[in-house]
Coordinates of N, CA and C in Angstrom, one line a residue:
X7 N 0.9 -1.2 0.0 CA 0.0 0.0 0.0 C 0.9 1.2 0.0
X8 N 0.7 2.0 -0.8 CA 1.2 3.5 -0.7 C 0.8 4.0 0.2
X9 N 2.4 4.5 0.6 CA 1.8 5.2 2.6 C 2.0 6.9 2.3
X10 N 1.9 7.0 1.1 CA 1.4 8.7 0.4 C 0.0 8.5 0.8
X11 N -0.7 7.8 0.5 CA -2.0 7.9 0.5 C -2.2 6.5 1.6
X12 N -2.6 6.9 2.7 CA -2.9 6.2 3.7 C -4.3 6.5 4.1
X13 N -5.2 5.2 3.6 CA -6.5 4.9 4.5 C -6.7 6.3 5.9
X14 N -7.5 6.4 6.1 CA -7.7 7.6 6.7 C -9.0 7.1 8.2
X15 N -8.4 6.8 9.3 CA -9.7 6.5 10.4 C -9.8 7.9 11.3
X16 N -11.0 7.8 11.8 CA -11.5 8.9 12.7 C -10.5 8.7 13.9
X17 N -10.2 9.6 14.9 CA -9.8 9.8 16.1 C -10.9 9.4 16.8
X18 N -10.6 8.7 17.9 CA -12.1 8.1 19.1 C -11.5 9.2 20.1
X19 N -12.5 10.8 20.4 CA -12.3 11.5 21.5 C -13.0 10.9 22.7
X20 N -12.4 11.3 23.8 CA -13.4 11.2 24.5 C -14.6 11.4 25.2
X21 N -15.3 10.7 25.3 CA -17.0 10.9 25.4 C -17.7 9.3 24.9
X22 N -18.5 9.7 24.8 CA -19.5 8.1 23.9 C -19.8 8.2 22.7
X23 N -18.7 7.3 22.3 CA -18.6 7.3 20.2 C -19.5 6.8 20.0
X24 N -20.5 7.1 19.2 CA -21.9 5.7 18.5 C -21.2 5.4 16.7
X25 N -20.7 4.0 16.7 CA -20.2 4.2 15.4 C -21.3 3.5 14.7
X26 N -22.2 4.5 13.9 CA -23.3 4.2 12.8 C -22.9 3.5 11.8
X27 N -23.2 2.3 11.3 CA -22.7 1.6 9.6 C -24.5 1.9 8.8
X28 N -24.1 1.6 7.6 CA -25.1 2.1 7.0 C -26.3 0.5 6.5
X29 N -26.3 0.2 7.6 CA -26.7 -1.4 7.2 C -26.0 -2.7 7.5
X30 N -24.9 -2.4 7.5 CA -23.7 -3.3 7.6 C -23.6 -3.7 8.9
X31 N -22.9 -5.2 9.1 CA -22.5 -5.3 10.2 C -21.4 -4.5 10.8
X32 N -21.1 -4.0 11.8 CA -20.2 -2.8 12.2 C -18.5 -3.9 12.9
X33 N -18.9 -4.9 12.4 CA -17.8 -6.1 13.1 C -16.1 -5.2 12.9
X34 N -16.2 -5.7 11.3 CA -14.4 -5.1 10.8 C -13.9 -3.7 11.0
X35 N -15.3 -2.6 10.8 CA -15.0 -1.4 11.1 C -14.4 -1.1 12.5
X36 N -15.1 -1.7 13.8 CA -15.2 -1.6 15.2 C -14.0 -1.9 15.4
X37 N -13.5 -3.4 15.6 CA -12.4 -4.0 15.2 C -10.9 -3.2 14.9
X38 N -11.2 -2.7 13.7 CA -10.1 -1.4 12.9 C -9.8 -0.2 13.8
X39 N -11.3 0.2 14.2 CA -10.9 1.4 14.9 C -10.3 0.9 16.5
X40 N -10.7 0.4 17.0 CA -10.4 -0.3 18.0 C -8.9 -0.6 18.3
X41 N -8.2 -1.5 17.3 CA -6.6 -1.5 16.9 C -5.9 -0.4 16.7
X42 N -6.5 0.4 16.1 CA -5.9 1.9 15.6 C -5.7 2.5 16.9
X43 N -6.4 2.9 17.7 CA -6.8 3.5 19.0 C -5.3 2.9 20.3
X44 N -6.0 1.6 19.6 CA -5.2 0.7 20.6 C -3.4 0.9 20.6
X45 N -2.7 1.1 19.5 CA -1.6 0.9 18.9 C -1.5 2.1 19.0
X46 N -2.2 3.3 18.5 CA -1.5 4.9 18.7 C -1.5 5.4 20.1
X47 N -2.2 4.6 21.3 CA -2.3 5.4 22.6 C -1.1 4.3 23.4
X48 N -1.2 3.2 23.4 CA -0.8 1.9 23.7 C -1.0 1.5 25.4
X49 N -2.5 2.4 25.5 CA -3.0 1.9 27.0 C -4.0 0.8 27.1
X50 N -4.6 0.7 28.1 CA -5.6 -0.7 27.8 C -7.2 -0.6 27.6
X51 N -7.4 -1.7 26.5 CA -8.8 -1.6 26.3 C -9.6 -2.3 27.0
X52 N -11.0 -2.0 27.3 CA -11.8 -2.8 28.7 C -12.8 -2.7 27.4
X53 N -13.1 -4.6 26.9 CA -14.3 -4.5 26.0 C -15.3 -5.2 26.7
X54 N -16.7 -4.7 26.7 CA -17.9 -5.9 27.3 C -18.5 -6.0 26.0
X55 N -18.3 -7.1 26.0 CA -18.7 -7.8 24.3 C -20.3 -8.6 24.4
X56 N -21.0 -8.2 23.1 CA -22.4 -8.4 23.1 C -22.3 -9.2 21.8
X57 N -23.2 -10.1 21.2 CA -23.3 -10.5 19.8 C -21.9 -11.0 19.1
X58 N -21.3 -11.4 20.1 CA -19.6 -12.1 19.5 C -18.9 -10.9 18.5
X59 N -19.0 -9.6 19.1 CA -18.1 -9.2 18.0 C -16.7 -9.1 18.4
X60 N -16.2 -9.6 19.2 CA -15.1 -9.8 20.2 C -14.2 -11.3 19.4
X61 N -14.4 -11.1 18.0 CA -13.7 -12.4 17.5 C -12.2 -12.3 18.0
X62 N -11.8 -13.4 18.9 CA -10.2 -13.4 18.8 C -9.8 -13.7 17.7
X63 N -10.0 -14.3 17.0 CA -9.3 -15.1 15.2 C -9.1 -13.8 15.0
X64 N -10.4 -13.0 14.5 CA -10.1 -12.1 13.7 C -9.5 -10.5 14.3
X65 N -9.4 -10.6 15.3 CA -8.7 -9.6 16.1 C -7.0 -9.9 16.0
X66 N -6.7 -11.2 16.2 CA -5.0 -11.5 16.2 C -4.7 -11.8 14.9
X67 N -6.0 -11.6 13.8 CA -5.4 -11.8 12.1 C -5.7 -10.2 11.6
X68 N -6.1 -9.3 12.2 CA -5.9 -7.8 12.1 C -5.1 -7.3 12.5
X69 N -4.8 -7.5 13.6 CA -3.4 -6.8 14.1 C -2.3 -6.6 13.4
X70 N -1.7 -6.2 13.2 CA -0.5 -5.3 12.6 C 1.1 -5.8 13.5
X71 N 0.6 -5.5 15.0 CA 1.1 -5.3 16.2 C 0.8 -6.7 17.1
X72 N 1.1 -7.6 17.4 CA 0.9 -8.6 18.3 C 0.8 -7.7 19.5
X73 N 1.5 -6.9 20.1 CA 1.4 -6.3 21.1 C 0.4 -5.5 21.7
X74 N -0.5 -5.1 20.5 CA -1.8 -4.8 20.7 C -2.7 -5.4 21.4
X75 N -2.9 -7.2 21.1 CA -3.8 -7.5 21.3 C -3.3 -8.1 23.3
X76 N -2.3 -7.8 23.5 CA -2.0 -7.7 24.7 C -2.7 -6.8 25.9
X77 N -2.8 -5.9 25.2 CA -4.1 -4.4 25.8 C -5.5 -4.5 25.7
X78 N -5.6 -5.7 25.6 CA -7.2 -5.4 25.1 C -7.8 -7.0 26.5
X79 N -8.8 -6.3 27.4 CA -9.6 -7.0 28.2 C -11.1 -7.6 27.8
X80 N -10.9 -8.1 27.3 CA -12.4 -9.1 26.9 C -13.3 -9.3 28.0
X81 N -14.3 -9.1 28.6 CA -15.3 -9.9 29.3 C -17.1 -9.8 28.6
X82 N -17.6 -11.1 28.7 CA -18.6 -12.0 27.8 C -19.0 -11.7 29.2
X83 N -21.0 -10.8 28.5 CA -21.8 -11.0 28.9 C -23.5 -11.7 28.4
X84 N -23.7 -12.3 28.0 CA -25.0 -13.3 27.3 C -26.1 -13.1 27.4
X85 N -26.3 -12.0 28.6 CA -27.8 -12.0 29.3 C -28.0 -10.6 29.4
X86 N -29.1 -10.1 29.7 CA -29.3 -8.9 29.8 C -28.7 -8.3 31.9
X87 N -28.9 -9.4 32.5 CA -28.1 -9.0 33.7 C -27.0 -9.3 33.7
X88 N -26.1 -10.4 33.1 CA -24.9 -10.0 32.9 C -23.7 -9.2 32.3
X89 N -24.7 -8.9 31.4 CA -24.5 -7.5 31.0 C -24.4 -6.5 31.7
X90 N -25.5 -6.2 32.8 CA -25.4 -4.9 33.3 C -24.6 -5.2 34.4
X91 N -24.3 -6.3 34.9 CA -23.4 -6.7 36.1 C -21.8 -6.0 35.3
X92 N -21.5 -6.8 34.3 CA -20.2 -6.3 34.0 C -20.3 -4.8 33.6
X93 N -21.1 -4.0 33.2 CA -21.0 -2.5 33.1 C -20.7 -1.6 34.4
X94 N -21.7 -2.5 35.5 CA -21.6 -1.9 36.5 C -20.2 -2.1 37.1
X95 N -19.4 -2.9 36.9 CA -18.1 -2.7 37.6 C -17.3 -2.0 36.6
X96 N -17.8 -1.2 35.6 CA -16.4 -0.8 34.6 C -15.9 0.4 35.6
X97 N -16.8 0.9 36.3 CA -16.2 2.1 37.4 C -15.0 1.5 38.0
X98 N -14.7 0.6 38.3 CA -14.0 0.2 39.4 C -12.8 -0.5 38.7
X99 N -12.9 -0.9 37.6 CA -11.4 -1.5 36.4 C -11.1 -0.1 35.4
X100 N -11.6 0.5 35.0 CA -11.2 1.3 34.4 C -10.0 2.9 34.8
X101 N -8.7 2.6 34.7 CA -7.8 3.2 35.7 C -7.3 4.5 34.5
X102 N -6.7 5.1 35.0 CA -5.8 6.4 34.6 C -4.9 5.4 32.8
X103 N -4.5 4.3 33.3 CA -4.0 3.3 32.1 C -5.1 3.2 31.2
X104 N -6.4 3.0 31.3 CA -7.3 3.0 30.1 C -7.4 3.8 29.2
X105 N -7.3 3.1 27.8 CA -7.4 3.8 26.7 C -8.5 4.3 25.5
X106 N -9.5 3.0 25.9 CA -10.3 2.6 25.7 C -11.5 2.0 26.1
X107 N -13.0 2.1 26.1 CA -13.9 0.8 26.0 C -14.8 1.0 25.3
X108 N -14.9 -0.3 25.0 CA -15.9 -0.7 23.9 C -16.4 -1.1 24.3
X109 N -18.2 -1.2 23.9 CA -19.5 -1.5 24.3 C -20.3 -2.0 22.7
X110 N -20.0 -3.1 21.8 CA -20.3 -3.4 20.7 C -21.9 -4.1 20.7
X111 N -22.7 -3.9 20.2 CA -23.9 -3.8 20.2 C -24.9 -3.9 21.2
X112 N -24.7 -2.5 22.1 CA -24.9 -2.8 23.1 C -26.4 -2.8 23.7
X113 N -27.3 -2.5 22.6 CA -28.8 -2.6 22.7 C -29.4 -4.6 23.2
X114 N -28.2 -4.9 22.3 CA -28.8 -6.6 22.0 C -29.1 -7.0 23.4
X115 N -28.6 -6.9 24.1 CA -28.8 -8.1 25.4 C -30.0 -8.1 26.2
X116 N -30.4 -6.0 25.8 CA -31.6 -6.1 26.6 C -33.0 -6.2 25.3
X117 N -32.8 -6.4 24.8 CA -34.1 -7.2 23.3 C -34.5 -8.3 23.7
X118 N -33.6 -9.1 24.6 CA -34.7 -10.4 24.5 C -35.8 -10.5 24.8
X119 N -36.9 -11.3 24.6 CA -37.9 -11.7 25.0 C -38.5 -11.5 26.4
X120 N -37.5 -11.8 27.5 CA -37.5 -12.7 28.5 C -36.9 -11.6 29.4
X121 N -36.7 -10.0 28.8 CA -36.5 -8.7 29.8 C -37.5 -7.9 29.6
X122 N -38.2 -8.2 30.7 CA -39.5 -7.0 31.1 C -38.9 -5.7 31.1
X123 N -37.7 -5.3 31.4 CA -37.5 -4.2 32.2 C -35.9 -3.6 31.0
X124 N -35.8 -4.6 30.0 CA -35.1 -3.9 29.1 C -34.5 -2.8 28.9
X125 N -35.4 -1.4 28.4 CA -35.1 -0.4 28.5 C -34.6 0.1 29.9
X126 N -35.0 -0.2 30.7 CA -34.6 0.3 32.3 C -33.2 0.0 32.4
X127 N -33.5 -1.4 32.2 CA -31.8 -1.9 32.4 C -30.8 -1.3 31.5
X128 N -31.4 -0.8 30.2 CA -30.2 -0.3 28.9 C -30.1 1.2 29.6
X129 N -30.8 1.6 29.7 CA -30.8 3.0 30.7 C -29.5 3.4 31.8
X130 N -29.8 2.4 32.8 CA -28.6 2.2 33.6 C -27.7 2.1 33.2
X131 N -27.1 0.9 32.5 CA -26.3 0.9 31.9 C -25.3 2.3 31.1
X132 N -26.5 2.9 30.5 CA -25.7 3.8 29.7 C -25.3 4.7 30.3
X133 N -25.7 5.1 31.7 CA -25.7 5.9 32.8 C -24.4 5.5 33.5
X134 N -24.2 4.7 33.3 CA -23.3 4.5 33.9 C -22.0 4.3 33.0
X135 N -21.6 4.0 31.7 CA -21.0 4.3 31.0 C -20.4 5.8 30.9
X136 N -21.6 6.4 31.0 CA -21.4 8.2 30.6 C -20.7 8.4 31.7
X137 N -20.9 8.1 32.9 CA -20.1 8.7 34.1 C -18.5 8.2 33.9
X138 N -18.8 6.7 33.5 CA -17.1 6.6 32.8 C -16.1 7.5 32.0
X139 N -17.1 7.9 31.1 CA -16.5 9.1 29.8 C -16.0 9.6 30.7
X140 N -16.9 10.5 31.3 CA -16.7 11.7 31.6 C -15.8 12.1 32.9
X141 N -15.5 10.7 34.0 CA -14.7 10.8 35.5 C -13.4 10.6 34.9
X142 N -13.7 9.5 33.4 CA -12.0 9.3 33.0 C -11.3 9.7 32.1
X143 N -12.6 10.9 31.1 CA -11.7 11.3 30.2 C -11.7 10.3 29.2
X144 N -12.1 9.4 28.9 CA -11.8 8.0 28.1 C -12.9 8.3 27.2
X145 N -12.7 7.7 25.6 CA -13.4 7.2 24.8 C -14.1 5.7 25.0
X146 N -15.5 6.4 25.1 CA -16.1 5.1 24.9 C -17.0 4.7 23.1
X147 N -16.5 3.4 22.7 CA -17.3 3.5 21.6 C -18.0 2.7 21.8
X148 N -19.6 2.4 21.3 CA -20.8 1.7 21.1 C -21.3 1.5 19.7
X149 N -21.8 0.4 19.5 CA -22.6 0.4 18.8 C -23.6 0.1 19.2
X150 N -24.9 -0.3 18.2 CA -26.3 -1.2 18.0 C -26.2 -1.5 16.9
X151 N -27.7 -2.5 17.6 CA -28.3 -3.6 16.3 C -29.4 -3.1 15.7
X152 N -30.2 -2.0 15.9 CA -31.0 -1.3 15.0 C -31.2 -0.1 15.6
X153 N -31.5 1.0 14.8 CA -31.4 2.7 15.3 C -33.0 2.6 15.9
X154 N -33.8 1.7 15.4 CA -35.3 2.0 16.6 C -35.7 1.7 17.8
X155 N -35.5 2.0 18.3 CA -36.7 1.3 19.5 C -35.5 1.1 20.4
X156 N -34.7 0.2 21.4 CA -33.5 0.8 22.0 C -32.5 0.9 21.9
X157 N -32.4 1.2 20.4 CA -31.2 2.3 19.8 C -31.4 3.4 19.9
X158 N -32.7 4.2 20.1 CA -32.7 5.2 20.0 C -32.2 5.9 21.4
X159 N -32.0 5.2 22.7 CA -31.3 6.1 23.8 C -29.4 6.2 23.5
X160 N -28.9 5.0 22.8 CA -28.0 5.0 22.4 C -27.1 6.5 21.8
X161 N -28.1 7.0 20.6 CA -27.8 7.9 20.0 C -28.0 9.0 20.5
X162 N -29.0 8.9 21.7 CA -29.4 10.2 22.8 C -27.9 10.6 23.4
X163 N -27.7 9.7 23.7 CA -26.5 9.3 25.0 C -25.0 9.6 24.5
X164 N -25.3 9.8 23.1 CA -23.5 9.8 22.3 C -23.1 11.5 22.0
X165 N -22.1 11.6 22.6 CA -21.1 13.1 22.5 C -21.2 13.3 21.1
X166 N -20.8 12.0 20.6 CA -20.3 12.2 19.0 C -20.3 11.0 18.3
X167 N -21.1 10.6 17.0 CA -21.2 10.0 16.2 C -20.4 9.6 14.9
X168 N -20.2 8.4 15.0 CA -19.0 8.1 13.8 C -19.8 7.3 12.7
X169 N -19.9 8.1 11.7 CA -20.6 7.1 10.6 C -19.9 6.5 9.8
X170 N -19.9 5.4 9.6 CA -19.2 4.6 8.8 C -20.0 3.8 7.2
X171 N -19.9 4.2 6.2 CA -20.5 4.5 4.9 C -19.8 3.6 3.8
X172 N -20.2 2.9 3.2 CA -19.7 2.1 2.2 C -19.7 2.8 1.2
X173 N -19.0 2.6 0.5 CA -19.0 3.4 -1.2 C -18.1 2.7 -1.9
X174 N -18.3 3.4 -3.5 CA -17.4 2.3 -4.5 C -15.9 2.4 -4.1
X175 N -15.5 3.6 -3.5 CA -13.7 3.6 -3.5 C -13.4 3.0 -2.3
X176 N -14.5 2.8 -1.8 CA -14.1 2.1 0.1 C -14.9 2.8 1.1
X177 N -14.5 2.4 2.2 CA -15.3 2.6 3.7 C -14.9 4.1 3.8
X178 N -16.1 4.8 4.0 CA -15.8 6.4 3.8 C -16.7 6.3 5.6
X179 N -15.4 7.2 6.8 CA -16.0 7.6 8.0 C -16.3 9.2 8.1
X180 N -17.4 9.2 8.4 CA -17.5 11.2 9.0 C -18.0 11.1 9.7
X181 N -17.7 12.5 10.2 CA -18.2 12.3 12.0 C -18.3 14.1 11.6
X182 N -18.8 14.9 12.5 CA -18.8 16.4 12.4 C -18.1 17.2 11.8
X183 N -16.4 16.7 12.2 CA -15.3 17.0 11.8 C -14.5 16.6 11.3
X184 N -14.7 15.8 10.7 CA -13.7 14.4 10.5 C -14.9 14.1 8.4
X185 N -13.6 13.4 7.9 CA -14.2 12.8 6.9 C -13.1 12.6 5.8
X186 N -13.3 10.9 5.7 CA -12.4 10.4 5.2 C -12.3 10.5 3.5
X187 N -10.9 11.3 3.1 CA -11.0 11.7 1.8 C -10.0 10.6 1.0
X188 N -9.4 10.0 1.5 CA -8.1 8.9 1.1 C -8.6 7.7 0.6
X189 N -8.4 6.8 -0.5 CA -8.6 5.2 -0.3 C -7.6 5.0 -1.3
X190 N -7.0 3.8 -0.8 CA -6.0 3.2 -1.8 C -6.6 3.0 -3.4
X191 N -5.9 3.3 -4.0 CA -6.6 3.2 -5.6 C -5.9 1.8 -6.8
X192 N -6.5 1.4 -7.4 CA -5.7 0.4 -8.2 C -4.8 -0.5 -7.9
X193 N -5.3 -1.2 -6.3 CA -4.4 -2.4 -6.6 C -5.0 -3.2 -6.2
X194 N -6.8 -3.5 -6.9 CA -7.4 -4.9 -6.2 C -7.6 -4.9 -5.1
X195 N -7.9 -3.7 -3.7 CA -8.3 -4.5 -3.2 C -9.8 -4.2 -2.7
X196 N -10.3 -5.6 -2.3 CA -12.0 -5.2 -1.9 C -11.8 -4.7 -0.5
X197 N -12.4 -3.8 -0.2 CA -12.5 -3.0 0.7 C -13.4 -3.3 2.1
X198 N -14.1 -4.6 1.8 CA -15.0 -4.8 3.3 C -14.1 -6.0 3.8
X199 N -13.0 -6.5 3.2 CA -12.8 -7.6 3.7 C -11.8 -7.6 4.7
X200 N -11.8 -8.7 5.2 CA -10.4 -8.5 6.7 C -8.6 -7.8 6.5
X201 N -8.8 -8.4 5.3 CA -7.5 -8.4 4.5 C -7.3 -6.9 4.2
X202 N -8.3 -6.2 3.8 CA -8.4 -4.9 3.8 C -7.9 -4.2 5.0
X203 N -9.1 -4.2 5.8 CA -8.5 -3.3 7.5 C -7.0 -4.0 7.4
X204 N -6.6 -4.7 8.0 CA -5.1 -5.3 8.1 C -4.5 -4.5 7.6
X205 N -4.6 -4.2 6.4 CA -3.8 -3.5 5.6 C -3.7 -2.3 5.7
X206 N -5.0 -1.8 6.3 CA -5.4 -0.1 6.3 C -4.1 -0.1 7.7
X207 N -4.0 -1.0 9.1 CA -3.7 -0.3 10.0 C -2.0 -0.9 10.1
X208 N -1.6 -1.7 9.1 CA -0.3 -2.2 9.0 C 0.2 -0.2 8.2
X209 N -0.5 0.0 7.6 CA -0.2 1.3 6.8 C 0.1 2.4 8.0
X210 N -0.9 2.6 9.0 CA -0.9 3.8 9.8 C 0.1 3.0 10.6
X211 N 0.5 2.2 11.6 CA 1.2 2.0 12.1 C 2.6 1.2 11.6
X212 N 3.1 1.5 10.5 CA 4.6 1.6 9.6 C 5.5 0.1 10.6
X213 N 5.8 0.6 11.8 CA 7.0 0.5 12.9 C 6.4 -1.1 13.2
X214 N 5.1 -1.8 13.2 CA 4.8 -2.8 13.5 C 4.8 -3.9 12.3
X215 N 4.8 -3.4 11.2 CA 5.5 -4.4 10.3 C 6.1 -5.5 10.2
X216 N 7.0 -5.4 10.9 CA 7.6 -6.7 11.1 C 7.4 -7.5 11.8
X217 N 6.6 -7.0 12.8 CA 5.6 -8.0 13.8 C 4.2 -8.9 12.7
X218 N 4.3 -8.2 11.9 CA 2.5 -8.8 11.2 C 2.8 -10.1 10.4
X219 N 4.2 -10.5 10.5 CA 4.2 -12.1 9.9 C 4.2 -13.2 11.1
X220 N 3.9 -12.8 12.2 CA 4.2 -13.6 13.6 C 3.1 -14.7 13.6
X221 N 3.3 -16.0 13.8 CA 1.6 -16.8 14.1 C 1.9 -16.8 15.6
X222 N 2.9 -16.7 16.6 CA 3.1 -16.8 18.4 C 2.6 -15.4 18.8
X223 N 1.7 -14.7 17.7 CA 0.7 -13.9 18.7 C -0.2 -14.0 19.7
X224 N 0.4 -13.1 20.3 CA -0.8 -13.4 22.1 C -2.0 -13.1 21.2
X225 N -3.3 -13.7 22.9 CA -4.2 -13.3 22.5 C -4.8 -12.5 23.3
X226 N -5.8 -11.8 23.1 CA -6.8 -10.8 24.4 C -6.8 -11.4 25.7
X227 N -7.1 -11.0 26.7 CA -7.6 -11.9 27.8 C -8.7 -11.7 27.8
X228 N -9.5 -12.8 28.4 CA -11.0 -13.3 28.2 C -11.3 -13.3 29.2
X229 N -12.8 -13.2 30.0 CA -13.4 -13.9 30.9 C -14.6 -13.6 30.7
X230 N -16.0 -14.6 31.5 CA -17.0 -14.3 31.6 C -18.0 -13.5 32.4
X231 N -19.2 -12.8 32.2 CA -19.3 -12.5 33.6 C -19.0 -12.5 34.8
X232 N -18.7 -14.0 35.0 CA -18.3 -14.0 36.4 C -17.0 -14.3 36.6
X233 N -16.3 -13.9 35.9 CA -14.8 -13.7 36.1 C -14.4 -12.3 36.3
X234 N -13.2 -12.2 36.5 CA -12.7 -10.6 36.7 C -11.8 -10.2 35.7
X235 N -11.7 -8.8 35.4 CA -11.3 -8.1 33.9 C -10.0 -8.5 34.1

């Protein structure tokens, strides 16, 4: 890839990012930005992962940096109280070292069938998130799984919105201030695929190159609700 023209991602400020796709699953974009974040600040990520977008495969086959995925805290929550169990402790893990948290579809858990009290619970939740923003200074990013119904407090609740847009030359992001004018041109490649981001953040981050042929890459640490971050 020509590093004249380098793929172009938003900055994650701090506050609550809502990164909007235009239909798409928000998997590889979230992912990208996530690694980008991760590698230019090199503090730690605290993810509470919804809807499996927390792939390790494809997190340690994006990376650029094996050392990235060293910074990144995984904890799996399945239920809509598991969920809000692990949000409610992000107060208490998330230190002056965080760089990051992600909250990747984070409407899903309280949709189910089987939560009366859904929105209440997504409410909290988000409530509690925002006090993270805002006591740590930290970027929080979120997504959802549909803009109606309890997506719509999501977008209430976000500082700032990152839309992420498909088009013929590639994944175009704008955000208020922000908006990506760059795409690699003429060398084949499809632009939604894994192979793509890889490539977009092997480009921004130059110096980790020689890490990106490694297979003895670590992986995230993991736990479940009822484990600790």
């Amino acid at each position: 890839m020509d590093r004249t023209r380098l793929p172009e991602l938003p900055t994650l400020d701090p506050g609550v990012q809502l990164l909007a796709t235009d239909g798409q699953r928000a998997g590889e974009p979230l992912r990208a930005l996530v690694l980008d974040h991760a590698l230019g600040d090199g503090g730690q990520v605290r993810w509470v992962d919804s809807r499996g977008y927390a792939r390790i495969d494809r997190l340690a086959r994006l990376a650029p940096d094996p050392r990235a995925l060293d910074r990144i805290r995984i904890a799996r929550g399945f239920t809509a109280h598991q969920h809000v169990a692990l949000v409610r402790r992000l107060p208490d893990v998330v230190t002056d070292d965080t760089a990051l948290v992600v909250l990747p579809a984070m409407d899903a858990p309280y949709r189910a069938d089987d939560v009366s009290r859904g929105r209440d619970l997504l409410l909290r939740s988000l409530a509690t998130v925002s006090r993270v923003a805002r006591d740590h200074g930290v970027p929080v990013l979120v997504t959802r799984t549909d803009p109606g119904g309890l997506g719509e407090p999501l977008a209430a609740a976000a500082d700032r919105t990152v839309e992420c847009r498909q088009t013929a030359q590639g994944p175009r992001f704008v955000t208020d201030d922000f908006e990506t004018q760059v795409y690699p041109q003429g060398d084949g490649i499809v632009q939604t695929t894994l192979a793509f981001w890889r490539r977009v953040l092997a480009a921004r981050a130059p110096a980790a190159g020689s890490e990106s042929g490694h297979d003895d890459r670590p992986s995230p640490a993991e736990v479940t609700a009822d484990g600790a971050y």
